[in-house]
Amino acid sequence: MTRRPALTVVGATGGAGSVMLQILSQHADVWGEVRLVASARSAGRKLLVRGEECEVLALSEEALDGADVVVFLAPDEIAAHWAPVAAAKGAVVVDSSAAFRMDPDVPLVVPELNPHAVRMRPRGIVASPHPTTLAMIVTVGALHAEFCLSELVLSTYQAVSGEGQAGVEALRRQISLVAGTGLGTSPGDVRRAVGDDLGPFAAPVALNVVPWAGELAEDGWSSQELGLRDELRKLLDLPRLPVAATCVRVPVVTTHSVSVHARFENEVDVARAHEILATAPGVVLFDDPAAGEFPTPADVVGTDPTWVGRVRSSPDDPRVLELFVCGDNLRKGTALNAAHIAELAAREFTAR
Amino acid sequence: MTRRPALTVVGATGGAGSVMLQILSQHADVWGEVRLVASARSAGRKLLVRGEECEVLALSEEALDGADVVVFLAPDEIAAHWAPVAAAKGAVVVDSSAAFRMDPDVPLVVPELNPHAVRMRPRGIVASPHPTTLAMIVTVGALHAEFCLSELVLSTYQAVSGEGQAGVEALRRQISLVAGTGLGTSPGDVRRAVGDDLGPFAAPVALNVVPWAGELAEDGWSSQELGLRDELRKLLDLPRLPVAATCVRVPVVTTHSVSVHARFENEVDVARAHEILATAPGVVLFDDPAAGEFPTPADVVGTDPTWVGRVRSSPDDPRVLELFVCGDNLRKGTALNAAHIAELAAREFTAR
C-alpha cells in the first residue's frame, strides 16, 4: 500500500485559500496529512477541510517541516522568503505568487499545457501563472497547437478580488455609496461620493473602469501588462511572441475576462477553432450569440474551467481570430491551478 | 443684420436631448427660433432652453415646417422615416442615429476631422457617428494625420446609457439588488438576484461585463462591432483599413472607453504622439501613470472632449501605439457632435 503524501498550504485563510480548502475536500483521497499555515494573526483559527476541523499554524520554519508538497497562496514577499526555506527542507514547492514566475530555474506550469515541466525544477519550486494569464492560456494554447500563434493583442476586464479581500471590500463599500443615487452622470460625482476610500485601486471602481493594474514598469507599461507578455512567452515557449496587453480593472467581484485578438502563422477557420475549443481540456465553449450564449463573469464565477465565446474570424485577415474568455481568478486563476500542479507532484510520491 | 437660423430638435426629451438643451443654452447666440419636438407621449411638456420655457411639440409634418436645421436625436426607425421628410422641406438635417451613416450620399462628419464634408450632402442629410466611434476618432484621426494608420484592434468598455434611459434604469435597479450583499462569488448568484429584469441587456450588467452590444450581424460579429469598422473607414477615407472590434458593456452609467491598439505605416514615438495629442482640438491628454493620471469614465463624464492616456509604444513593433480613451457618450458621443455639425450648417445661413 502506498503512503499518501503530506500537503502544507501556506495562505490558507485568504480568498484563494478558502477555495483551496473546497478543492481539497472534493479531492479528499489525494493527500495524507494536510496542514494549514497562515500569518501569525490568523494562527489558532479552525477551518473545515475534508469534513474535519483543522487548526491554522503560524508560518515558521517548524510549520514547514514534514511536508512532501507545500503550496504557497501568499503575497510575493512571503513566497520569496519562505518558498526556498520549504524547498531546502525537501518539499516540492508550488508557488502562486509572482516571486519565481520568470526565474529560468523555475518551471511555469499549466497542467493542461505543459504537465511534464513540473519535474524539471532545479530549485525545487514550480510556479503557477498570474490569474489573468490563466484566464486565457488554455484556450490560446489549444489554438496555438493547431494554428501556430504569431501575435496577441489583449484587453482585460479584471475583477477586484485580484487585489484580494481589500479589493472586494473596497468595491462593496463603494457600491453601497452609489446604490439608489443618480450618480455617474456629472463630472466627478462618483469620485466625490467615494472620497479617499479607494482601497487598493488608483481610482473609484464602482460605476467606473480603471485602466491600471499592478505597478509602474518601464515606458508607461504596468507590471501586469509586461508580466502577461513574459508569462505567455514562457508558457508557449515562444520567446519573441509579440504580446500587447492593456490591463483594466472593472467592478466585478470575481472572474477575469480577456478580449483576445490572436494572429496565427496559418489561416484559421471558426468551425475548426470551435472543434478544438469544444474538446480542449479545461475549456467550456459557450458561443451562440443568436441564443444569447457568450461567457460573462456572473455565469462563470465559481466554476473550474475557462469559458470562451465570441469566436469569430476577421474579414480583413484570414489568419486572425477574436475570442472573449472568462476564468474565475480564485479557482483556475489561483487555487485550482496550484492544486492541479500539487497533484501532479503528488503522483511522484504515490508512484514510489 | 443677418437673420439667425431656426433650429428644430427632434428627440428633445431623451438623455442626449437634455444634454442638447444645455449646449443650446451655452451657445445661445447661434440660433434664432428653437423648436423642441418629441414623441406624442412627451408633447406638451415644458423644457427650459436658453433660460426660457419651451413647449414640446409632437412629431408631425407640421412640426418640421420652417426650420433651417433639424437635429434628430431619435431612434433609427424614427430618423429613417422623418429625416427625409425634414430634408424635403428644405432643412439641413443632422442625424445622430445609425439610419444614414453608411449611405454613400450622406456625409459622416466629425467637425474636428472633416468639417468641409458637411456641405457635400446630396440628400440634405448629414450623419453623426456612433458614440463609440466618437469616443476615439478624434484621437486616432490626429495620430493618423501624422503616422498613417494601417490597422486597428479595439476593445470597448461601453456605458449603459448607450441603451438610453432604459439601460441606466436597469443598471440602477440591479445595483440596488446587489448592494450590501456578498453576491458575485458563487455561480449564478448575481443572475438569480437580478432575475429576468435585464432591461435592454442580454445578461446582468451589475457586477458583470457583457461582451455584446447591438444586433447579431454576420459570422458572429455584432452590428456595433461591424459598424465601428465601417464608420472608421468612412471617416478616415481608408476603405480597406483592417479594424477588429470587440464591443463590451460595463456597469458604468455614462462615458464609453476604448482600449486602442493602432498600427501605423511609419514608426511612431511616444514623445511625438504626446505632442500631437496635447494640441489636437477636442482632445485632453491625461497620461502620467506615476502620478495616477489616466482617464476613467468617472472623471471624464460630463466633459466635452475625449480624453486619452496610457499612451505607450510596443517593444515588439516600432509602428504600434497603445492608447486608452474615454469620451462622454451623451456629449461628444451624441449631442455635442450633432450640435457642432448643426453650427457648421448654421454658418451657411448667417453667411448668406
XYZ file of C-alpha atoms in Angstrom:
704
model
C 0.000 0.000 0.000
C 1.359 3.422 -0.956
C 1.717 6.242 1.538
C -0.324 9.298 0.647
C 1.856 12.437 0.557
C 1.613 15.227 3.145
C 0.480 18.659 1.987
C 1.012 22.046 3.631
C -0.955 25.077 2.416
C 0.558 28.485 3.211
C -2.012 31.274 2.965
C -4.966 29.078 3.907
C -7.109 31.884 5.305
C -7.289 34.184 2.247
C -9.727 34.148 -0.687
C -7.693 31.643 -2.720
C -7.063 29.635 0.483
C -10.754 29.109 1.099
C -11.188 27.897 -2.497
C -8.233 25.528 -1.906
C -9.996 24.030 1.151
C -13.061 23.289 -1.019
C -10.867 21.650 -3.672
C -9.066 19.540 -1.034
C -12.427 18.355 0.281
C -13.529 17.436 -3.253
C -10.230 15.586 -3.986
C -10.084 14.067 -0.497
C -8.182 10.898 -1.448
C -5.046 12.561 -2.871
C -3.382 13.676 0.314
C -2.343 12.165 3.631
C -1.818 14.791 6.332
C -2.991 18.297 5.373
C -1.517 21.190 7.333
C -2.817 24.771 7.122
C -0.498 27.712 7.668
C -1.094 31.470 7.640
C 0.226 34.661 9.186
C 0.624 34.812 12.986
C -2.519 36.979 13.048
C -4.641 34.070 11.761
C -2.917 31.315 13.784
C -5.257 29.327 16.021
C -8.281 29.723 13.735
C -10.021 26.431 12.979
C -11.006 25.745 9.359
C -13.005 22.878 7.907
C -11.131 20.679 5.421
C -12.281 17.223 4.247
C -15.049 17.427 6.830
C -12.697 17.896 9.796
C -11.641 20.936 11.778
C -8.021 21.842 11.249
C -6.154 24.443 13.343
C -4.182 27.065 11.417
C -0.476 27.280 12.328
C 1.632 30.443 12.182
C 4.175 30.489 9.342
C 7.597 29.414 10.734
C 10.493 27.041 9.963
C 8.798 24.330 12.022
C 5.428 24.737 10.338
C 7.106 23.787 7.037
C 8.666 20.572 8.428
C 7.497 17.186 7.214
C 5.579 18.221 4.088
C 6.033 16.445 0.771
C 4.368 19.296 -1.107
C 3.933 22.902 0.065
C 1.532 25.198 -1.806
C 2.000 28.951 -1.330
C -1.130 31.095 -1.822
C 0.598 34.095 -0.276
C 1.883 37.536 -1.272
C 5.077 37.827 -3.354
C 7.309 38.874 -0.469
C 6.169 35.994 1.784
C 6.705 33.477 -1.009
C 10.069 34.992 -1.971
C 11.343 34.410 1.572
C 9.651 31.158 2.604
C 9.388 29.087 -0.600
C 13.172 28.449 -0.716
C 13.029 27.528 3.002
C 10.379 24.874 2.277
C 12.318 23.639 -0.774
C 15.501 23.322 1.320
C 13.567 21.024 3.656
C 12.977 18.716 0.669
C 9.390 19.608 -0.194
C 8.162 20.246 -3.705
C 7.005 23.878 -3.574
C 4.108 25.131 -5.700
C 4.032 28.937 -5.669
C 1.119 31.005 -6.955
C 2.837 34.374 -6.433
C 4.877 36.381 -8.945
C 8.094 35.822 -6.985
C 9.521 32.995 -9.124
C 7.466 33.001 -12.336
C 10.211 34.395 -14.533
C 13.105 32.569 -12.797
C 14.733 30.441 -15.550
C 15.267 27.662 -12.989
C 11.591 27.578 -12.021
C 9.109 25.968 -14.404
C 5.857 27.880 -15.013
C 3.138 25.252 -15.277
C -0.411 24.923 -16.523
C -1.213 21.188 -16.267
C -3.412 21.186 -19.400
C -0.489 22.677 -21.353
C 2.905 21.553 -20.034
C 2.431 18.977 -17.228
C 5.872 17.411 -17.721
C 7.584 20.686 -16.803
C 6.664 20.000 -13.166
C 9.549 17.503 -12.965
C 12.181 19.981 -14.230
C 12.583 22.073 -11.078
C 16.239 22.659 -10.159
C 15.253 24.944 -7.271
C 12.531 22.580 -6.037
C 9.955 25.272 -6.876
C 7.176 25.194 -9.504
C 5.362 28.468 -10.279
C 1.715 28.970 -11.212
C 0.931 31.859 -13.633
C -0.919 35.091 -12.912
C -4.730 34.704 -12.826
C -5.115 36.834 -15.955
C -2.730 34.552 -17.838
C -4.671 31.552 -16.530
C -7.981 33.064 -17.672
C -6.858 32.692 -21.303
C -3.830 30.408 -21.671
C -5.661 27.091 -22.019
C -7.803 28.475 -24.835
C -4.973 30.205 -26.651
C -2.631 27.242 -26.074
C -5.084 24.812 -27.683
C -5.437 27.058 -30.745
C -1.666 27.591 -30.923
C -1.107 23.818 -31.085
C -3.140 23.748 -34.297
C -2.528 27.097 -35.978
C 0.831 28.434 -34.567
C 0.456 31.749 -32.796
C 2.270 34.801 -34.209
C 0.808 37.763 -32.276
C -1.553 38.577 -29.391
C -3.382 41.807 -28.601
C -5.185 41.591 -25.244
C -7.501 43.900 -23.305
C -8.555 42.708 -19.862
C -11.618 43.172 -17.686
C -10.139 42.199 -14.289
C -12.157 41.550 -11.143
C -11.464 43.360 -7.887
C -10.673 40.135 -5.976
C -7.407 40.176 -7.943
C -6.419 42.672 -5.241
C -7.562 40.298 -2.504
C -10.176 40.844 0.156
C -9.205 44.539 0.314
C -10.280 44.890 -3.321
C -13.592 43.126 -2.725
C -14.345 45.237 0.343
C -13.482 48.474 -1.475
C -15.912 47.669 -4.306
C -18.667 46.644 -1.874
C -18.254 49.834 0.188
C -18.278 51.966 -2.950
C -21.342 50.212 -4.392
C -23.235 50.866 -1.159
C -22.370 54.564 -1.535
C -23.665 54.823 -5.116
C -26.689 52.462 -4.924
C -30.024 54.243 -5.090
C -28.436 57.509 -6.247
C -28.353 59.274 -9.594
C -24.554 59.280 -9.579
C -22.444 58.615 -12.656
C -23.623 61.418 -14.911
C -21.824 64.570 -13.685
C -18.093 65.323 -13.617
C -16.525 63.817 -10.512
C -19.779 62.833 -8.781
C -18.684 59.216 -8.208
C -15.258 60.372 -7.036
C -16.833 62.805 -4.534
C -19.179 60.088 -3.182
C -16.341 57.609 -2.790
C -13.906 60.160 -1.368
C -10.438 58.887 -0.491
C -11.750 55.380 0.217
C -10.198 53.829 -2.889
C -8.896 50.658 -1.230
C -6.080 49.163 -3.319
C -7.157 50.951 -6.525
C -5.908 54.120 -8.194
C -9.438 55.470 -8.856
C -13.029 54.628 -7.849
C -14.007 51.206 -9.178
C -17.804 51.361 -8.632
C -19.599 52.716 -11.745
C -16.140 53.019 -13.315
C -13.356 51.178 -15.101
C -9.713 51.788 -14.172
C -7.073 51.239 -16.863
C -4.365 50.277 -14.413
C -3.346 47.062 -12.615
C -0.016 46.444 -10.923
C 2.995 48.721 -10.500
C 4.520 51.175 -12.963
C 7.117 49.318 -15.040
C 9.132 50.884 -17.872
C 7.860 53.242 -20.600
C 4.335 53.619 -19.242
C 3.566 49.885 -19.148
C 2.204 48.345 -15.957
C 3.894 45.352 -14.334
C 0.818 43.201 -15.047
C 0.841 44.101 -18.741
C 4.506 43.172 -19.139
C 4.010 40.144 -16.850
C 1.257 38.807 -19.105
C 3.623 39.087 -22.075
C 6.516 37.413 -20.260
C 4.384 34.565 -18.876
C 2.695 33.818 -22.199
C 6.068 33.709 -23.951
C 7.482 31.331 -21.310
C 4.402 29.063 -21.220
C 4.133 28.792 -25.001
C 7.916 28.609 -25.454
C 7.709 31.496 -27.930
C 10.319 33.899 -26.505
C 9.791 36.548 -29.186
C 5.979 36.431 -29.464
C 4.584 39.978 -29.823
C 2.072 40.479 -26.978
C 0.415 43.861 -26.380
C -1.772 43.859 -23.265
C -3.893 46.589 -21.678
C -4.960 45.666 -18.120
C -8.174 47.280 -16.878
C -9.941 46.823 -13.538
C -13.762 46.563 -13.698
C -16.483 46.468 -10.999
C -16.776 42.662 -10.968
C -16.111 40.757 -7.723
C -14.541 37.570 -9.096
C -13.679 36.257 -12.604
C -11.309 37.904 -15.026
C -12.286 38.390 -18.674
C -9.986 38.974 -21.631
C -10.723 40.223 -25.139
C -8.220 38.310 -27.294
C -7.081 39.213 -30.815
C -4.874 36.316 -31.930
C -2.943 36.178 -35.191
C -1.570 32.834 -36.327
C 1.037 31.702 -38.866
C -1.638 29.727 -40.680
C -5.108 30.519 -41.895
C -7.793 29.759 -39.334
C -11.443 28.975 -39.599
C -14.093 29.328 -36.970
C -15.566 25.843 -37.463
C -12.175 24.190 -36.807
C -11.491 26.577 -33.890
C -14.852 25.552 -32.420
C -13.924 21.858 -32.726
C -10.613 22.458 -30.953
C -12.135 24.537 -28.171
C -15.070 22.155 -27.678
C -12.677 19.314 -26.859
C -9.787 21.163 -25.178
C -9.378 20.053 -21.539
C -10.341 22.719 -19.012
C -12.303 24.765 -21.592
C -16.037 25.336 -21.996
C -17.073 26.629 -25.417
C -20.144 28.854 -24.944
C -20.637 30.593 -28.241
C -24.055 31.102 -29.736
C -24.882 34.814 -29.708
C -28.183 34.146 -31.529
C -29.235 32.213 -28.409
C -27.690 34.805 -26.060
C -24.746 32.490 -25.313
C -21.402 34.113 -24.535
C -19.423 33.914 -21.301
C -19.856 36.608 -18.642
C -18.219 36.730 -15.187
C -21.612 36.369 -13.449
C -22.137 32.992 -15.139
C -18.532 31.735 -14.917
C -17.686 32.614 -11.287
C -17.371 29.574 -9.038
C -16.729 27.157 -11.913
C -13.448 25.390 -12.659
C -12.881 25.752 -16.425
C -12.137 28.790 -18.546
C -15.052 29.727 -20.777
C -14.724 31.021 -24.308
C -17.170 32.627 -26.719
C -17.493 35.337 -29.368
C -15.167 33.269 -31.588
C -15.006 34.979 -34.963
C -12.612 35.328 -37.821
C -11.534 38.593 -39.335
C -12.905 39.561 -42.745
C -9.664 41.547 -43.098
C -7.115 38.814 -42.326
C -7.750 35.046 -42.614
C -5.041 34.322 -40.009
C -6.797 36.216 -37.186
C -9.304 35.031 -34.574
C -11.160 37.137 -31.993
C -12.212 35.493 -28.696
C -13.744 36.568 -25.396
C -12.657 34.405 -22.442
C -13.645 34.348 -18.756
C -11.971 32.451 -15.909
C -12.579 32.513 -12.163
C -9.424 34.206 -10.872
C -9.583 32.429 -7.490
C -10.287 28.924 -8.893
C -8.455 28.139 -12.165
C -6.786 31.519 -11.757
C -5.079 30.619 -8.465
C -6.104 27.775 -6.152
C -7.234 25.232 -8.754
C -4.150 25.556 -10.960
C -1.916 25.314 -7.868
C -3.890 22.246 -6.686
C -3.530 20.614 -10.114
C 0.230 21.206 -10.066
C 0.424 19.850 -6.499
C -1.493 16.733 -7.582
C 0.973 16.155 -10.447
C 3.771 16.349 -7.869
C 1.820 14.050 -5.511
C 1.949 11.300 -8.145
C 5.743 11.227 -7.795
C 5.302 10.185 -4.149
C 2.497 7.686 -4.660
C 4.419 6.154 -7.606
C 7.485 5.465 -5.448
C -28.092 92.485 -39.993
C -28.164 88.723 -40.586
C -31.092 86.546 -39.657
C -30.197 83.833 -37.164
C -31.279 80.383 -38.449
C -34.148 78.411 -36.942
C -33.364 75.067 -35.261
C -35.677 72.152 -34.556
C -34.530 69.361 -32.224
C -36.322 66.019 -32.614
C -35.876 63.781 -29.566
C -35.555 66.673 -27.117
C -36.793 64.756 -24.076
C -34.256 61.876 -24.015
C -30.813 61.684 -22.392
C -29.000 63.187 -25.391
C -31.845 65.729 -25.765
C -31.319 67.106 -22.285
C -27.587 67.496 -22.996
C -28.518 69.301 -26.235
C -30.653 71.799 -24.267
C -27.633 72.586 -22.054
C -25.446 73.094 -25.136
C -28.048 75.368 -26.761
C -28.145 77.473 -23.605
C -24.334 77.721 -23.589
C -24.230 78.656 -27.320
C -27.299 80.905 -27.051
C -26.329 83.337 -29.831
C -26.143 80.797 -32.690
C -29.820 80.167 -33.256
C -32.955 82.182 -33.857
C -36.120 80.244 -33.099
C -35.537 76.909 -31.341
C -38.335 74.348 -31.548
C -38.412 71.134 -29.472
C -40.103 68.012 -30.820
C -40.589 64.556 -29.338
C -42.992 61.617 -29.431
C -46.699 62.298 -28.898
C -46.295 60.854 -25.392
C -43.983 63.746 -24.401
C -45.863 66.501 -26.247
C -46.982 69.394 -24.047
C -44.064 69.053 -21.601
C -42.261 72.334 -20.957
C -38.448 72.324 -21.026
C -36.007 75.099 -20.179
C -33.787 76.258 -23.055
C -31.755 79.481 -23.112
C -33.467 80.440 -19.865
C -36.983 80.227 -21.294
C -39.717 77.612 -21.088
C -40.374 75.898 -24.379
C -43.304 73.562 -25.020
C -42.519 70.218 -26.663
C -44.448 69.512 -29.885
C -45.463 66.078 -31.126
C -43.504 64.870 -34.167
C -45.530 65.570 -37.330
C -45.198 67.088 -40.826
C -46.180 70.479 -39.433
C -43.731 70.339 -36.540
C -40.911 70.135 -39.089
C -42.044 73.210 -41.035
C -39.962 76.378 -41.082
C -36.686 75.029 -39.718
C -33.336 75.823 -41.327
C -31.634 72.987 -39.475
C -33.261 69.908 -37.895
C -31.256 67.751 -35.482
C -32.511 64.210 -34.883
C -31.579 62.660 -31.520
C -34.048 59.837 -32.048
C -34.081 56.070 -32.628
C -33.052 54.685 -36.029
C -36.579 53.946 -37.227
C -37.872 57.441 -36.357
C -34.927 59.080 -38.130
C -35.219 56.749 -41.139
C -38.800 57.907 -41.683
C -38.730 61.578 -40.677
C -35.251 62.832 -41.654
C -36.085 62.685 -45.415
C -39.378 64.474 -44.663
C -37.498 67.332 -42.993
C -34.924 67.415 -45.803
C -37.715 67.593 -48.410
C -38.970 70.710 -46.626
C -35.569 72.298 -47.321
C -33.924 71.930 -43.927
C -30.373 70.723 -43.391
C -30.844 67.524 -41.373
C -28.262 66.384 -38.808
C -28.968 62.793 -37.782
C -27.328 61.076 -34.820
C -28.905 57.663 -35.482
C -27.460 54.761 -37.466
C -30.085 55.144 -40.208
C -27.948 57.048 -42.742
C -24.352 56.691 -41.521
C -23.283 54.289 -44.266
C -25.372 55.881 -47.053
C -22.839 56.945 -49.732
C -24.926 60.089 -50.350
C -24.798 61.110 -46.680
C -21.563 62.543 -45.272
C -20.456 61.217 -41.876
C -18.974 64.166 -40.032
C -16.756 64.876 -37.043
C -16.100 68.630 -37.166
C -12.526 68.311 -35.806
C -11.757 65.857 -38.622
C -13.747 66.591 -41.800
C -15.791 69.813 -41.357
C -15.980 70.517 -45.099
C -17.923 67.279 -45.702
C -20.989 68.997 -44.186
C -21.502 70.870 -47.487
C -21.483 67.701 -49.602
C -24.969 66.397 -48.780
C -26.934 65.341 -51.858
C -29.805 64.058 -49.699
C -29.807 67.110 -47.440
C -28.781 64.860 -44.546
C -25.529 64.831 -42.546
C -24.884 61.887 -40.198
C -23.093 61.894 -36.845
C -21.113 58.715 -35.933
C -21.886 56.174 -33.228
C -20.846 57.281 -29.717
C -18.172 54.574 -29.536
C -16.639 55.849 -32.780
C -16.782 59.387 -31.386
C -15.073 58.295 -28.157
C -11.888 57.564 -30.115
C -11.958 59.069 -33.615
C -10.507 62.491 -32.790
C -7.525 60.897 -31.071
C -6.901 58.268 -33.726
C -7.534 60.775 -36.528
C -4.895 63.163 -35.178
C -2.325 60.354 -34.982
C -3.302 59.094 -38.450
C -2.607 62.532 -39.948
C 1.000 62.210 -38.785
C 1.815 58.489 -38.916
C -0.703 56.926 -41.423
C -2.878 54.276 -39.851
C -2.622 50.698 -41.139
C -4.608 48.610 -38.588
C -6.804 48.999 -35.511
C -7.654 46.455 -32.806
C -10.283 47.812 -30.405
C -11.902 46.539 -27.205
C -14.635 48.692 -25.736
C -15.936 49.371 -22.239
C -19.365 50.842 -23.096
C -21.650 52.616 -20.638
C -25.260 51.548 -20.108
C -26.656 54.931 -21.216
C -25.715 53.784 -24.723
C -29.012 51.887 -24.429
C -30.830 55.030 -23.322
C -32.712 55.659 -20.110
C -33.819 52.000 -20.071
C -30.171 50.981 -19.799
C -29.479 53.434 -16.981
C -32.547 52.320 -15.046
C -31.692 48.632 -15.482
C -28.201 49.165 -14.036
C -29.537 51.259 -11.140
C -32.186 48.651 -10.265
C -29.630 45.856 -10.447
C -27.089 47.738 -8.316
C -29.723 48.282 -5.621
C -30.312 44.496 -5.627
C -26.637 43.625 -5.160
C -25.534 46.488 -2.848
C -24.787 45.378 0.696
C -24.765 41.680 -0.269
C -21.964 39.176 -0.664
C -23.021 38.463 -4.244
C -20.588 37.950 -7.089
C -18.660 34.940 -5.812
C -20.908 31.920 -6.462
C -22.161 30.518 -9.779
C -25.231 32.422 -10.913
C -25.782 34.381 -7.693
C -25.930 37.753 -9.473
C -28.203 36.293 -12.158
C -30.585 34.891 -9.502
C -30.698 38.246 -7.651
C -31.390 40.160 -10.849
C -33.889 37.627 -12.194
C -35.418 38.407 -15.556
C -35.064 42.151 -15.015
C -32.273 42.576 -17.580
C -33.606 45.746 -19.208
C -32.149 46.128 -22.705
C -29.143 43.859 -21.982
C -28.526 40.194 -22.770
C -27.172 39.414 -19.268
C -26.973 41.138 -15.861
C -24.798 44.247 -16.067
C -24.298 44.952 -12.339
C -21.131 43.235 -11.023
C -20.665 41.922 -14.558
C -19.400 42.713 -18.052
C -21.382 41.674 -21.114
C -19.485 41.041 -24.371
C -22.366 42.044 -26.582
C -23.737 45.349 -27.935
C -26.127 45.710 -30.843
C -27.781 43.081 -33.017
C -26.346 39.868 -34.422
C -24.759 40.634 -37.793
C -22.938 38.072 -39.957
C -20.449 35.422 -38.800
C -20.833 36.049 -35.069
C -19.998 39.763 -35.250
C -22.344 42.267 -33.606
C -23.780 45.189 -35.562
C -21.865 47.643 -33.350
C -18.551 45.882 -33.993
C -19.009 45.976 -37.762
C -20.471 49.485 -37.523
C -17.324 50.735 -35.759
C -15.231 49.301 -38.602
C -17.420 50.783 -41.338
C -17.621 54.227 -39.719
C -13.876 54.461 -39.045
C -13.141 53.506 -42.655
C -15.572 56.137 -43.981
C -14.396 58.900 -41.620
C -10.700 58.289 -42.281
C -11.283 57.633 -46.004
C -9.426 54.317 -45.653
C -11.941 51.892 -47.204
C -9.756 48.830 -46.666
C -8.411 49.603 -43.152
C -8.366 46.401 -41.061
C -10.434 47.084 -37.918
C -11.180 44.324 -35.388
C -13.515 45.497 -32.621
C -14.936 43.694 -29.582
C -17.816 45.625 -28.001
C -18.408 45.010 -24.291
C -20.990 46.590 -21.980
C -19.739 47.520 -18.479
C -21.514 48.785 -15.328
C -20.737 52.459 -15.969
C -23.631 54.935 -16.333
C -22.185 57.332 -18.904
C -18.862 57.567 -20.825
C -17.548 54.951 -23.224
C -13.924 53.798 -23.007
C -11.874 52.084 -25.708
C -8.606 50.182 -25.493
C -6.903 51.003 -28.804
C -4.067 49.074 -30.468
C -3.088 51.146 -33.505
C -0.511 50.120 -36.113
C 0.810 52.764 -38.478
C 2.686 52.730 -41.779
C 5.508 54.672 -40.162
C 7.463 54.278 -36.950
C 5.927 56.127 -34.037
C 7.346 57.506 -30.857
C 5.515 58.311 -27.664
C 7.032 61.778 -27.257
C 5.792 62.872 -30.709
C 2.404 61.192 -30.110
C 2.135 63.156 -26.846
C 2.853 66.421 -28.712
C 0.155 65.656 -31.284
C -2.439 64.643 -28.701
C -1.645 67.589 -26.413
C -2.541 70.045 -29.189
C -5.279 68.138 -31.052
C -8.624 70.005 -30.901
C -11.231 68.255 -28.754
C -8.645 66.063 -27.009
C -7.321 66.119 -23.439
C -4.052 64.254 -22.911
C -4.062 62.837 -19.366
C -1.150 60.474 -19.220
C 1.121 60.259 -16.217
C 0.618 56.880 -14.520
C 3.368 57.688 -11.984
C 1.083 60.494 -10.748
C -2.038 58.312 -11.053
C -3.119 60.143 -14.227
C -5.080 58.165 -16.799
C -8.638 58.764 -17.981
C -11.521 56.938 -16.308
C -15.257 57.350 -17.033
C -15.886 58.753 -13.529
C -13.519 61.659 -14.251
C -14.483 62.229 -17.894
C -18.310 62.115 -17.664
C -19.950 65.496 -18.186
C -16.978 66.976 -20.057
C -16.853 67.859 -23.762
C -13.520 66.483 -25.050
C -12.301 62.941 -25.479
C -9.572 62.052 -23.010
C -6.562 59.884 -23.803
C -3.919 58.246 -21.657
C -1.838 55.080 -21.279
C -0.005 56.070 -24.473
C 2.818 53.585 -24.976
C 4.794 52.105 -27.789
C 5.308 48.426 -28.351
C 8.715 46.946 -27.587
C 7.785 44.352 -30.251
C 6.875 46.662 -33.152
C 8.022 50.296 -33.536
C 4.953 51.113 -35.669
C 2.425 50.317 -32.915
C 0.883 52.558 -30.245
C -1.451 51.535 -27.406
C -3.953 54.091 -26.064
C -6.853 54.170 -23.617
C -9.525 56.742 -24.492
C -12.715 57.871 -22.737
C -15.495 60.055 -24.124
C -18.892 61.029 -22.704
C -21.293 59.133 -24.964
C -24.111 61.665 -24.484
C -21.954 64.803 -25.014
C -19.222 64.419 -27.685
C -20.690 60.969 -28.327
C -24.102 62.277 -29.401
C -25.486 65.743 -28.633
C -22.258 67.747 -28.781
C -21.100 66.340 -32.119
C -24.584 66.858 -33.567
C -24.602 70.449 -32.215
C -21.175 71.108 -33.745
C -22.368 69.829 -37.128
C -25.538 71.932 -36.837
C -23.436 75.010 -36.048
C -21.309 74.397 -39.165
C -24.557 74.294 -41.171
C -25.821 77.433 -39.391
C -22.877 79.388 -40.787
C -24.240 78.815 -44.282
C -27.374 80.748 -43.317
C -25.675 83.558 -41.408
C -23.155 83.964 -44.277
C -25.914 84.498 -46.826
